[in-house]
mmCIF file of C-alpha atoms and ligand atoms in Angstrom:
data_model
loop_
_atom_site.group_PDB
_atom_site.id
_atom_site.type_symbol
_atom_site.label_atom_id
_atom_site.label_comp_id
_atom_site.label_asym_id
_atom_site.label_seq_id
_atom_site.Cartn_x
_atom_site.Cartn_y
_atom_site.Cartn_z
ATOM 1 C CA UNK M 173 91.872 116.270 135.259
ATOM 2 C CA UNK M 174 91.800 112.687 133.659
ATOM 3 C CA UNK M 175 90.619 112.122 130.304
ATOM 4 C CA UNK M 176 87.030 110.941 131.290
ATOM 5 C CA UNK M 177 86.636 114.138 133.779
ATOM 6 C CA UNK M 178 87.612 116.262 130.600
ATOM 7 C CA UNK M 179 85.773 113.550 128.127
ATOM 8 C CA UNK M 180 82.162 114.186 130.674
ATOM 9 C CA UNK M 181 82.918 118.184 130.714
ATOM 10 C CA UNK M 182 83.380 118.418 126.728
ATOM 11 C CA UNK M 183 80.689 116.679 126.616
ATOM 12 C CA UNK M 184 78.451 118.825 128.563
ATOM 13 C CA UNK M 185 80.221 121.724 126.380
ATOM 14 C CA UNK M 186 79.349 120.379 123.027
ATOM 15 C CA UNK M 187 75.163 120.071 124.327
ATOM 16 C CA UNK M 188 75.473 123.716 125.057
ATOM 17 C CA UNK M 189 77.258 124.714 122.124
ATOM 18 C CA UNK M 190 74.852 123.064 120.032
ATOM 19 C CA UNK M 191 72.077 124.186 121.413
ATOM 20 C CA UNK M 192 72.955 128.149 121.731
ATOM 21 C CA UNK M 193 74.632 127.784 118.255
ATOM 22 C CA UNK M 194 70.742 126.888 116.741
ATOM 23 C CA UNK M 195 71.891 123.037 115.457
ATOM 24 C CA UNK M 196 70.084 121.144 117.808
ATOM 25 C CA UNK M 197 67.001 121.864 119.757
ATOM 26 C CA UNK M 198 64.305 120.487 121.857
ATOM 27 C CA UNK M 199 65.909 117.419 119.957
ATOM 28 C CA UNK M 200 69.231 116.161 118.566
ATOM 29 C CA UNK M 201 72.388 114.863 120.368
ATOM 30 C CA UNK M 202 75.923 114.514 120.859
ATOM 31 C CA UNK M 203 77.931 111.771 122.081
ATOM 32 C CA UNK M 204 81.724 111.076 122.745
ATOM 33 C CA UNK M 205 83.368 107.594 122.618
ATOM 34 C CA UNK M 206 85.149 106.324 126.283
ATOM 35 C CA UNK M 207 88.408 107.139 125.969
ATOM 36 C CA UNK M 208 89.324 104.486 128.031
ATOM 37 C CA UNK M 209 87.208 101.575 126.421
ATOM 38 C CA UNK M 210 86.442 102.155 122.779
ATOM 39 C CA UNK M 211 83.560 99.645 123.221
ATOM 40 C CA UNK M 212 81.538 102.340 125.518
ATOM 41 C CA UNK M 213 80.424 105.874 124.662
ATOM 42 C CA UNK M 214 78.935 108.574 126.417
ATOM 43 C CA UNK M 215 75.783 110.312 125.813
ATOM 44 C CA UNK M 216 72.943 111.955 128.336
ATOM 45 C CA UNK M 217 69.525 111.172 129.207
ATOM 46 C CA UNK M 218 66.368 111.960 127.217
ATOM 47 C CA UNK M 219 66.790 115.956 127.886
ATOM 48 C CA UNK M 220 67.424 118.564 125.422
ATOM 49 C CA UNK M 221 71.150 119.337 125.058
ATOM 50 C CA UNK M 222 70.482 123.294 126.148
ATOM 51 C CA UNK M 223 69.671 121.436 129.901
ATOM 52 C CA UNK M 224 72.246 119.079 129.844
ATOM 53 C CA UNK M 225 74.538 118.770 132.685
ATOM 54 C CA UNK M 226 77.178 116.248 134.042
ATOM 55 C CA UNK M 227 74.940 114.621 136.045
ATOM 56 C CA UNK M 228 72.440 113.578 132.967
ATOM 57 C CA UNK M 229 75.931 111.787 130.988
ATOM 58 C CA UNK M 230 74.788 108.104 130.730
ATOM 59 C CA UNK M 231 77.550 105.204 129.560
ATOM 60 C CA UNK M 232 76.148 102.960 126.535
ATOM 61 C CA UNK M 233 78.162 99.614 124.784
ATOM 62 C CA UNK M 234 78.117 99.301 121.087
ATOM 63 C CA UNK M 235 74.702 97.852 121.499
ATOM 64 C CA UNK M 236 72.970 101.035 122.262
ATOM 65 C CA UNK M 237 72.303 99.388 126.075
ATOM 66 C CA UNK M 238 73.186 101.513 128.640
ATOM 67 C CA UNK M 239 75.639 100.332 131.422
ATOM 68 C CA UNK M 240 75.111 98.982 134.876
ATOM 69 C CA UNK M 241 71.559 98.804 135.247
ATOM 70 C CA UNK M 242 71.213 102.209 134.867
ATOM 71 C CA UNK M 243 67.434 103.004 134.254
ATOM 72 C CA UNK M 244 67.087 106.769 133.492
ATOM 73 C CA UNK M 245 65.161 107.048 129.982
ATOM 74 C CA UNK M 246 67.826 107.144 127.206
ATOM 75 C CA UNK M 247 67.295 109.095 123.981
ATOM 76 C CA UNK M 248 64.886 106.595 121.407
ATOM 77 C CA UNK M 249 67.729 107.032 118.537
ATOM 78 C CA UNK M 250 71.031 105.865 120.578
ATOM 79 C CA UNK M 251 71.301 103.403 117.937
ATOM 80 C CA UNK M 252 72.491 105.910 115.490
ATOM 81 C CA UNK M 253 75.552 106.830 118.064
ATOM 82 C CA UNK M 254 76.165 102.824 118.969
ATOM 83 C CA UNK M 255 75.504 101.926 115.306
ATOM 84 C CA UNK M 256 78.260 104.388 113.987
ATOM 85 C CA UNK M 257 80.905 103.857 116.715
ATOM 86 C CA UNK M 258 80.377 100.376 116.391
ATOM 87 C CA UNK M 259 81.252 100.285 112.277
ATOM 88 C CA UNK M 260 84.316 103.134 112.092
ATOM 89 C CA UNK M 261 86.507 102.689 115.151
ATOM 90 C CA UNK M 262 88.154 106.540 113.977
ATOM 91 C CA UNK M 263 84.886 108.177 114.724
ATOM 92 C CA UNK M 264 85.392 109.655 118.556
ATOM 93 C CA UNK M 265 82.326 111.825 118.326
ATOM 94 C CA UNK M 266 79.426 111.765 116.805
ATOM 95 C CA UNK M 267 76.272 114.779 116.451
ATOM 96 C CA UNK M 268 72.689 113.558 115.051
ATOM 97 C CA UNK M 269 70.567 116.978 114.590
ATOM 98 C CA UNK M 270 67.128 118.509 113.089
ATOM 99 C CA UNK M 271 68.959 121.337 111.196
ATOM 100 C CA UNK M 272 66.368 122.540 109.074
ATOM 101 C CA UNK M 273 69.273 124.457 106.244
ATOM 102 C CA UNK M 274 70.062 120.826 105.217
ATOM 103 C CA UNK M 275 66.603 119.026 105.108
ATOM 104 C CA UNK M 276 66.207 120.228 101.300
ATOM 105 C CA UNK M 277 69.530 118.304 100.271
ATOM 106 C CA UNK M 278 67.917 115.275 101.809
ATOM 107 C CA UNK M 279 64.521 115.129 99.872
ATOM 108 C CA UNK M 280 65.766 116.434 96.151
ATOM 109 C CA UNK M 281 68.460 115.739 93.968
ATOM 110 C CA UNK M 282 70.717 118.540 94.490
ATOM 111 C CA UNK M 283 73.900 117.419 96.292
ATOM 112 C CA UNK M 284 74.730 118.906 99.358
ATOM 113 C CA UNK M 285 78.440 119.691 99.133
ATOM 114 C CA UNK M 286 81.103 122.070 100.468
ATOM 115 C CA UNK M 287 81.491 125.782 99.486
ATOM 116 C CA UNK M 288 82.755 127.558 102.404
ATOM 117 C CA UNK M 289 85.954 127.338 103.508
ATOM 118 C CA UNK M 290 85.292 126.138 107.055
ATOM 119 C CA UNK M 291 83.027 123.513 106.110
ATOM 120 C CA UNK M 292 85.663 121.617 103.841
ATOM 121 C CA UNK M 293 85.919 118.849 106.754
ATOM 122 C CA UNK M 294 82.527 117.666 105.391
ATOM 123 C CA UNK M 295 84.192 116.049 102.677
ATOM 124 C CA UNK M 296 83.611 116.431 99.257
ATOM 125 C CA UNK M 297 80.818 113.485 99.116
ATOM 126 C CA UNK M 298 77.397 113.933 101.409
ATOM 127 C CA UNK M 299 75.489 110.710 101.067
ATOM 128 C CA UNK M 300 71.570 110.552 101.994
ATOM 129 C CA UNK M 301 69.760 107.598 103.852
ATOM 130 C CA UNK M 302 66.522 107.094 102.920
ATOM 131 C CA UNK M 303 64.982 104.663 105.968
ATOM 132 C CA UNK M 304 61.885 103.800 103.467
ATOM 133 C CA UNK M 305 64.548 101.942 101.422
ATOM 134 C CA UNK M 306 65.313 98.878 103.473
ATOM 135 C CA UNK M 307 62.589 99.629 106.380
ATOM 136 C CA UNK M 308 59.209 100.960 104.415
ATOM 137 C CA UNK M 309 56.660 103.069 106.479
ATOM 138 C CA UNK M 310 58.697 103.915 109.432
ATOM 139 C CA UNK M 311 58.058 106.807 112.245
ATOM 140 C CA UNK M 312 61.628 108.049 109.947
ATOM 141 C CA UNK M 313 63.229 108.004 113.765
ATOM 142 C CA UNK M 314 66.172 105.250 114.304
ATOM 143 C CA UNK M 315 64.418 102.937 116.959
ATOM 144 C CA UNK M 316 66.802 100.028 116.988
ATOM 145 C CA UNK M 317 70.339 98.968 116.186
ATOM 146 C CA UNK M 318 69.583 97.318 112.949
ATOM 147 C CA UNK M 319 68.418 100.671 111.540
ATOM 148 C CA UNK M 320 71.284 102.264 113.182
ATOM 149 C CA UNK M 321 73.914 99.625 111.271
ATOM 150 C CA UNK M 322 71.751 100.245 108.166
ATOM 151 C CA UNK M 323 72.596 104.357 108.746
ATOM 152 C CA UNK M 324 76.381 103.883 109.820
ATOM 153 C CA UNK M 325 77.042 101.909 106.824
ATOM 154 C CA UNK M 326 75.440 105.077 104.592
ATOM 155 C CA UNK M 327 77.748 106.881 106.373
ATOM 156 C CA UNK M 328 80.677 104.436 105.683
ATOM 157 C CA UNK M 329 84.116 106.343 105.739
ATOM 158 C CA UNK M 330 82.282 109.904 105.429
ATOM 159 C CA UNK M 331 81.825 112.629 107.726
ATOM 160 C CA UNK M 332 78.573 113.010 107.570
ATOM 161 C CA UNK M 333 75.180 111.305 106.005
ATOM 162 C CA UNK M 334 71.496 113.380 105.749
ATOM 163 C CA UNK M 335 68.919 111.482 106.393
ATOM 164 C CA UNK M 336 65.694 111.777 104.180
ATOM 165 C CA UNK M 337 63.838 114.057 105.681
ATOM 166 C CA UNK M 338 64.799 113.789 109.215
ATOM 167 C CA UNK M 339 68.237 115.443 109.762
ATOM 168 C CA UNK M 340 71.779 114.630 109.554
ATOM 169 C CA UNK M 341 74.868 112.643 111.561
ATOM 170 C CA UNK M 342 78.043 113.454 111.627
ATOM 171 C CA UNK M 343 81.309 111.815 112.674
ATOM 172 C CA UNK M 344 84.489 112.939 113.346
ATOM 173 C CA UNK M 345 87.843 112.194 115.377
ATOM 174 C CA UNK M 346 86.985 114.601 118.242
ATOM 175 C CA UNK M 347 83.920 116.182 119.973
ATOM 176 C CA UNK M 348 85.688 119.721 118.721
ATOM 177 C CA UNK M 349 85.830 119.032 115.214
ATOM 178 C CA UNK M 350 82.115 117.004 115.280
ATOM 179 C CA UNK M 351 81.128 120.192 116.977
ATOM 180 C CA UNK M 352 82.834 122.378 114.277
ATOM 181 C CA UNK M 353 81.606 120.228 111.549
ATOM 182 C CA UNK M 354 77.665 120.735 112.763
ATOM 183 C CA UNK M 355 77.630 123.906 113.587
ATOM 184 C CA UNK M 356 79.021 124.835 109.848
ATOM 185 C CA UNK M 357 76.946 122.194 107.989
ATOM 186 C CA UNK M 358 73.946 124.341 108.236
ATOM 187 C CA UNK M 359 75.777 127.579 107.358
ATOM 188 C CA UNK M 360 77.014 125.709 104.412
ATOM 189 C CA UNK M 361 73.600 124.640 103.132
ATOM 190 C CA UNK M 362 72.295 128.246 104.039
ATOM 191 C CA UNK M 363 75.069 129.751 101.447
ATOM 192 C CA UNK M 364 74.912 126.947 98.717
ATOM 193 C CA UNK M 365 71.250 127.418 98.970
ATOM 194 C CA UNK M 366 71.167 131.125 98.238
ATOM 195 C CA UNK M 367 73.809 130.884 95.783
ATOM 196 C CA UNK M 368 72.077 128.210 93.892
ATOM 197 C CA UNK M 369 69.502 130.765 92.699
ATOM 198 C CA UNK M 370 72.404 132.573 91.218
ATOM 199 C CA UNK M 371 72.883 129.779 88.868
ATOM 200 C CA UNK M 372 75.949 127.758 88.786
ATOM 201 C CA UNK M 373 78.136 127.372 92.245
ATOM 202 C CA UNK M 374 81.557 126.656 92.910
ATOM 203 C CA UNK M 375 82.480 124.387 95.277
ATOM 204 C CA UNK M 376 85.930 123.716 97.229
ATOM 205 C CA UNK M 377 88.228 121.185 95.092
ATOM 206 C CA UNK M 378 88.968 117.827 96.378
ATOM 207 C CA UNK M 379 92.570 119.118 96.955
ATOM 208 C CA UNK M 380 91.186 122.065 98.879
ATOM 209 C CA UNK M 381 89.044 119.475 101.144
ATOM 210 C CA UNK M 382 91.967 116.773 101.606
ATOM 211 C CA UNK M 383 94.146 120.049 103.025
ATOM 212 C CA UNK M 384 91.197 121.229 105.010
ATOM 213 C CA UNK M 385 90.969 117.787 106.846
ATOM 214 C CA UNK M 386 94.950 117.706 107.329
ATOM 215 C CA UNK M 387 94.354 120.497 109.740
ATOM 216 C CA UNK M 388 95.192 119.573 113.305
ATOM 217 C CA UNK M 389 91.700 119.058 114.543
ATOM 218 C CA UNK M 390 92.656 120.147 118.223
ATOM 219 C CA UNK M 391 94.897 122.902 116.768
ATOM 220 C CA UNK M 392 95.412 126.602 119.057
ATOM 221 C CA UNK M 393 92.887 128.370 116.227
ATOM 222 C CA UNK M 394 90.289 125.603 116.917
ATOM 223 C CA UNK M 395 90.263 125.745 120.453
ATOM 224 C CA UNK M 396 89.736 129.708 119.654
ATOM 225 C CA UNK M 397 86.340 128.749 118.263
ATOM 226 C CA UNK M 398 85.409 126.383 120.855
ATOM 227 C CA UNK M 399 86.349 128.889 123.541
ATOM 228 C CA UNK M 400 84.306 131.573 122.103
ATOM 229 C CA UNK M 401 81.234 128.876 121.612
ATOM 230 C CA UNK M 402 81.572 127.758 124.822
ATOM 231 C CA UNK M 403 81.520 131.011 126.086
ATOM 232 C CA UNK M 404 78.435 132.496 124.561
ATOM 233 C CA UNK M 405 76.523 129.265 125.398
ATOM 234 C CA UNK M 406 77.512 130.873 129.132
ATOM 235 C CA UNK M 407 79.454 127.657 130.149
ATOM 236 C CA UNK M 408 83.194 129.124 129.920
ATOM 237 C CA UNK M 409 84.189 128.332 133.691
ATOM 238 C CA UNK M 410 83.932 124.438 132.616
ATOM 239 C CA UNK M 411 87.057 125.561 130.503
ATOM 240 C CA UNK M 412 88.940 126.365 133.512
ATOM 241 C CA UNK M 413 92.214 123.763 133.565
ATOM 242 C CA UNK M 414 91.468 122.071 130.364
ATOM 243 C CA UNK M 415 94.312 120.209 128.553
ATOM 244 C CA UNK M 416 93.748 122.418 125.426
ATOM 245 C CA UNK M 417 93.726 125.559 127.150
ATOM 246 C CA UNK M 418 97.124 126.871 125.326
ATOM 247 C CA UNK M 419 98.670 130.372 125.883
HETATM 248 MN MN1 MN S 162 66.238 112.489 114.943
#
């Protein structure tokens, strides 16, 4: 398998992941980074990620304009994937989602932050991009690639940014550990949320987060997750002969 042909069938993965693991839905996507050409990513057509398949992948540049002449409708918010890949040259993979859990950390005060142990690769700082700020009355959707620079520089060096009312994006330096990150974001907010009415919370130290993150991100007890994800989303024969697949 080369690394494109396993790049294409992650990708297909992650859709299905996301989907059957409730962080995207009708809307939201996930995209991967060429791994031959850092100027290209992948990400599919305008269909929901639960329908995904290989055939829907599309090829983009940095300038959210899809390769070759290809005219299949692309998703309206590419710019958010081109936008961030273009800025931080470690992000690999990238996840912009609806998650309802984490909407309330992006239209109050309170700081969305970790307090679980598997969400620790969030980092210990969540920024939130408010579109009004530079763009005023907007549809809030990310409709061209100076919004999308405007969002990747929110984002800067983190893993992930909310986005005022809208959703969140997340980065990270595989599609695994983007897919990791998402799917625990909203379990995260769902816990800090309940235990906020409890009064004060405790959330993990910055030493607990910089070990966290010094995890191998393609580790044998990550690919354990993704295996089992993959599987209830009902796609484990696209594991079959996958680089990861250990003992
Ligand atoms: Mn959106």
């Amino acid at each position: 398998m080369t690394d494109i042909e396993t790049a294409l069938g992650d990708l297909v993965v992650a859709n299905r992941i996301l989907a059957n693991e409730n962080v995207v839905d009708a809307y939201g996507h996930v995209s991967v980074r060429r791994p031959d050409d850092p100027e290209r990513f992948f990400l599919s057509c305008s269909r929901s990620p639960e329908l995904v398949s290989r055939e829907d992948i599309m090829e983009f540049g940095l300038d959210g304009e899809p390769s070759g002449g290809d005219d299949r409708t692309p998703y309206l918010e590419r710019f958010i994937h081109a936008g961030v890949y273009e800025r931080n040259p470690d992000a690999v993979a990238v996840v912009h989602s609806h998650a309802e859990e984490v909407l309330p950390y992006s239209i109050t005060e309170e700081p969305l932050r970790p307090v679980i142990h598997s969400a620790g690769l969030m980092g210990a700082r969540v920024p939130v991009w408010d579109i009004a700020d530079r763009f005023g009355d907007t549809t809030l959707l990310v409709i061209d690639m100076e919004q999308g620079r405007d969002l990747a520089g929110a984002l800067d060096e983190h893993r992930v940014v909310l986005m005022r009312g809208h959703g969140f994006t997340a980065a990270a330096r595989s599609l695994s550990e983007v897919v990791r990150l998402s799917v625990m974001l909203p379990r995260n907010a769902r816990i800090l949320t309940t235990a906020l009415r409890f009064g004060r919370v405790k959330e993990l130290s910055e030493g607990e987060i910089a070990r966290r993150l010094r995890m191998n991100p393609d580790g044998p007890e990550f690919w354990r997750a993704w295996e089992y994800w993959a599987t209830r989303a009902g796609c484990a024969e696209m594991l079959e002969g996958h680089p990861n697949r250990g003992g």
